[in-house]
PDB file of C-alpha atoms in Angstrom:
ATOM      1  CA  PRO A 482     203.222  79.106  17.474  1.00  0.00           C
ATOM      2  CA  THR A 483     203.391  82.301  15.509  1.00  0.00           C
ATOM      3  CA  VAL A 484     202.713  83.656  12.069  1.00  0.00           C
ATOM      4  CA  PRO A 485     205.804  84.896  10.239  1.00  0.00           C
ATOM      5  CA  HIS A 486     206.059  88.616   9.652  1.00  0.00           C
ATOM      6  CA  SER A 487     208.770  88.489   7.040  1.00  0.00           C
ATOM      7  CA  PRO A 488     209.080  87.298   4.382  1.00  0.00           C
ATOM      8  CA  ASP A 489     205.454  87.247   3.314  1.00  0.00           C
ATOM      9  CA  VAL A 490     203.193  84.470   4.581  1.00  0.00           C
ATOM     10  CA  ALA A 491     202.932  82.614   1.265  1.00  0.00           C
ATOM     11  CA  ASP A 492     206.724  82.521   0.989  1.00  0.00           C
ATOM     12  CA  ALA A 493     207.179  81.528   4.635  1.00  0.00           C
ATOM     13  CA  MET A 494     204.862  78.559   4.114  1.00  0.00           C
ATOM     14  CA  THR A 495     207.410  77.049   1.730  1.00  0.00           C
ATOM     15  CA  LYS A 496     210.328  77.200   4.206  1.00  0.00           C
ATOM     16  CA  PRO A 497     211.422  74.344   6.489  1.00  0.00           C
ATOM     17  CA  CYS A 498     209.478  74.471   9.721  1.00  0.00           C
ATOM     18  CA  LEU A 499     212.416  75.028  12.062  1.00  0.00           C
ATOM     19  CA  GLN A 500     214.145  77.695   9.974  1.00  0.00           C
ATOM     20  CA  THR A 501     212.975  81.203  10.813  1.00  0.00           C
ATOM     21  CA  PRO A 502     214.183  84.765  10.210  1.00  0.00           C
ATOM     22  CA  ASP A 503     215.596  84.547  13.758  1.00  0.00           C
ATOM     23  CA  GLY A 504     217.655  81.449  13.089  1.00  0.00           C
ATOM     24  CA  ASP A 505     217.681  77.728  12.524  1.00  0.00           C
ATOM     25  CA  PHE A 506     215.933  76.124  15.485  1.00  0.00           C
ATOM     26  CA  SER A 507     216.748  72.596  14.339  1.00  0.00           C
ATOM     27  CA  THR A 508     220.034  72.866  16.244  1.00  0.00           C
ATOM     28  CA  THR A 509     218.978  74.832  19.333  1.00  0.00           C
ATOM     29  CA  ASN A 510     217.071  74.228  22.549  1.00  0.00           C
ATOM     30  CA  ASN A 511     218.174  70.617  22.761  1.00  0.00           C
ATOM     31  CA  PRO A 512     220.838  69.217  25.093  1.00  0.00           C
ATOM     32  CA  ASN A 513     222.595  67.316  22.304  1.00  0.00           C
ATOM     33  CA  GLY A 514     222.434  70.323  19.965  1.00  0.00           C
ATOM     34  CA  VAL A 515     220.045  68.780  17.473  1.00  0.00           C
ATOM     35  CA  ALA A 516     216.294  69.071  17.662  1.00  0.00           C
ATOM     36  CA  GLU A 517     214.467  65.776  17.683  1.00  0.00           C
ATOM     37  CA  PRO A 518     211.511  65.515  15.279  1.00  0.00           C
ATOM     38  CA  THR A 519     209.133  65.247  18.244  1.00  0.00           C
ATOM     39  CA  ASP A 520     210.502  68.355  20.039  1.00  0.00           C
ATOM     40  CA  TRP A 521     208.404  70.787  18.037  1.00  0.00           C
ATOM     41  CA  CYS A 522     204.975  69.151  18.034  1.00  0.00           C
ATOM     42  CA  VAL A 523     202.222  71.736  18.400  1.00  0.00           C
ATOM     43  CA  GLU A 524     198.722  70.313  18.694  1.00  0.00           C
ATOM     44  CA  GLY A 525     196.627  71.712  15.879  1.00  0.00           C
ATOM     45  CA  MET A 526     199.615  73.029  13.914  1.00  0.00           C
ATOM     46  CA  THR A 527     201.639  69.917  13.186  1.00  0.00           C
ATOM     47  CA  THR A 528     200.638  66.482  11.975  1.00  0.00           C
ATOM     48  CA  PRO A 529     202.362  63.514  13.614  1.00  0.00           C
ATOM     49  CA  ASP A 530     203.477  60.770  11.262  1.00  0.00           C
ATOM     50  CA  ALA A 531     203.469  57.043  12.087  1.00  0.00           C
ATOM     51  CA  ASP A 532     206.686  57.450  14.115  1.00  0.00           C
ATOM     52  CA  GLY A 533     205.360  60.393  16.134  1.00  0.00           C
ATOM     53  CA  ASN A 534     207.540  62.915  14.296  1.00  0.00           C
ATOM     54  CA  CYS A 535     205.813  66.202  13.647  1.00  0.00           C
ATOM     55  CA  ASP A 536     205.307  67.659  10.209  1.00  0.00           C
ATOM     56  CA  CYS A 537     204.224  71.275   9.877  1.00  0.00           C
ATOM     57  CA  MET A 538     204.241  71.181   6.088  1.00  0.00           C
ATOM     58  CA  ALA A 539     201.126  68.979   5.997  1.00  0.00           C
ATOM     59  CA  TYR A 540     199.435  71.453   8.344  1.00  0.00           C
ATOM     60  CA  ARG A 541     200.486  74.360   6.115  1.00  0.00           C
ATOM     61  CA  GLU A 542     198.783  72.677   3.160  1.00  0.00           C
ATOM     62  CA  THR A 543     195.504  72.835   5.110  1.00  0.00           C
ATOM     63  CA  ILE A 544     195.914  76.621   5.324  1.00  0.00           C
ATOM     64  CA  LYS A 545     196.104  76.830   1.541  1.00  0.00           C
ATOM     65  CA  THR A 546     193.022  74.635   1.205  1.00  0.00           C
ATOM     66  CA  ARG A 547     191.043  76.675   3.721  1.00  0.00           C
ATOM     67  CA  ALA A 548     192.070  79.893   1.956  1.00  0.00           C
ATOM     68  CA  ALA A 549     190.214  78.548  -1.092  1.00  0.00           C
ATOM     69  CA  GLY A 550     193.087  79.170  -3.459  1.00  0.00           C
ATOM     70  CA  SER A 551     193.938  82.660  -2.251  1.00  0.00           C
ATOM     71  CA  VAL A 552     197.623  83.471  -1.820  1.00  0.00           C
ATOM     72  CA  ALA A 553     196.953  86.865  -0.234  1.00  0.00           C
ATOM     73  CA  ASN A 554     198.892  87.442   2.992  1.00  0.00           C
ATOM     74  CA  GLU A 555     195.693  88.611   4.682  1.00  0.00           C
ATOM     75  CA  ASP A 556     193.870  85.360   3.927  1.00  0.00           C
ATOM     76  CA  LEU A 557     196.720  82.973   4.698  1.00  0.00           C
ATOM     77  CA  GLY A 558     197.887  84.961   7.714  1.00  0.00           C
ATOM     78  CA  SER A 559     194.447  85.248   9.320  1.00  0.00           C
ATOM     79  CA  ILE A 560     193.969  81.472   9.132  1.00  0.00           C
ATOM     80  CA  TRP A 561     197.454  80.897  10.566  1.00  0.00           C
ATOM     81  CA  VAL A 562     196.829  83.363  13.440  1.00  0.00           C
ATOM     82  CA  ASP A 563     193.481  81.745  14.224  1.00  0.00           C
ATOM     83  CA  ASP A 564     195.138  78.327  14.348  1.00  0.00           C
ATOM     84  CA  ALA A 565     197.947  79.677  16.551  1.00  0.00           C
ATOM     85  CA  ILE A 566     195.451  81.080  19.059  1.00  0.00           C
ATOM     86  CA  GLY A 567     193.659  77.739  19.023  1.00  0.00           C
ATOM     87  CA  ALA A 568     196.935  75.905  19.663  1.00  0.00           C
ATOM     88  CA  VAL A 569     197.726  78.124  22.667  1.00  0.00           C
ATOM     89  CA  TYR A 570     194.185  77.590  23.992  1.00  0.00           C
ATOM     90  CA  LYS A 571     194.525  73.801  23.635  1.00  0.00           C
ATOM     91  CA  ALA A 572     197.910  73.832  25.399  1.00  0.00           C
ATOM     92  CA  LEU A 573     196.501  75.851  28.303  1.00  0.00           C
ATOM     93  CA  GLU A 574     193.546  73.483  28.527  1.00  0.00           C
ATOM     94  CA  ARG A 575     195.731  70.348  28.322  1.00  0.00           C
ATOM     95  CA  THR A 576     198.091  71.585  31.054  1.00  0.00           C
ATOM     96  CA  GLY A 577     195.305  72.694  33.406  1.00  0.00           C
ATOM     97  CA  GLN A 578     196.191  76.377  33.140  1.00  0.00           C
ATOM     98  CA  LEU A 579     193.164  77.604  31.194  1.00  0.00           C
ATOM     99  CA  SER A 580     191.118  78.459  34.287  1.00  0.00           C
ATOM    100  CA  GLU A 581     194.037  80.588  35.523  1.00  0.00           C
ATOM    101  CA  THR A 582     194.449  82.461  32.233  1.00  0.00           C
ATOM    102  CA  PHE A 583     192.864  85.745  31.207  1.00  0.00           C
ATOM    103  CA  ILE A 584     191.842  85.688  27.568  1.00  0.00           C
TER     104      ILE A 584
END
């Protein structure tokens, strides 16, 4: 998980989750060439729907809510970075690697 650097954070929050300045990840990193909706689940940064597919747009709405209406890059970006660090921490904890990680 990472915060976008460009375009600005508010603009990046409106883009499809798998499309980045570095490319469209909906068709990469998958043996059949198409990303499955469950391939990009990040605990704390995506919201699974009833079928287990992950939705980052619902998560992004929580950033706007927690920014209390601010659209400043500093406000939105700091929340997104904090969440990203939390997601990495949770992944390390879940996979048993936290005790072997220097933070």
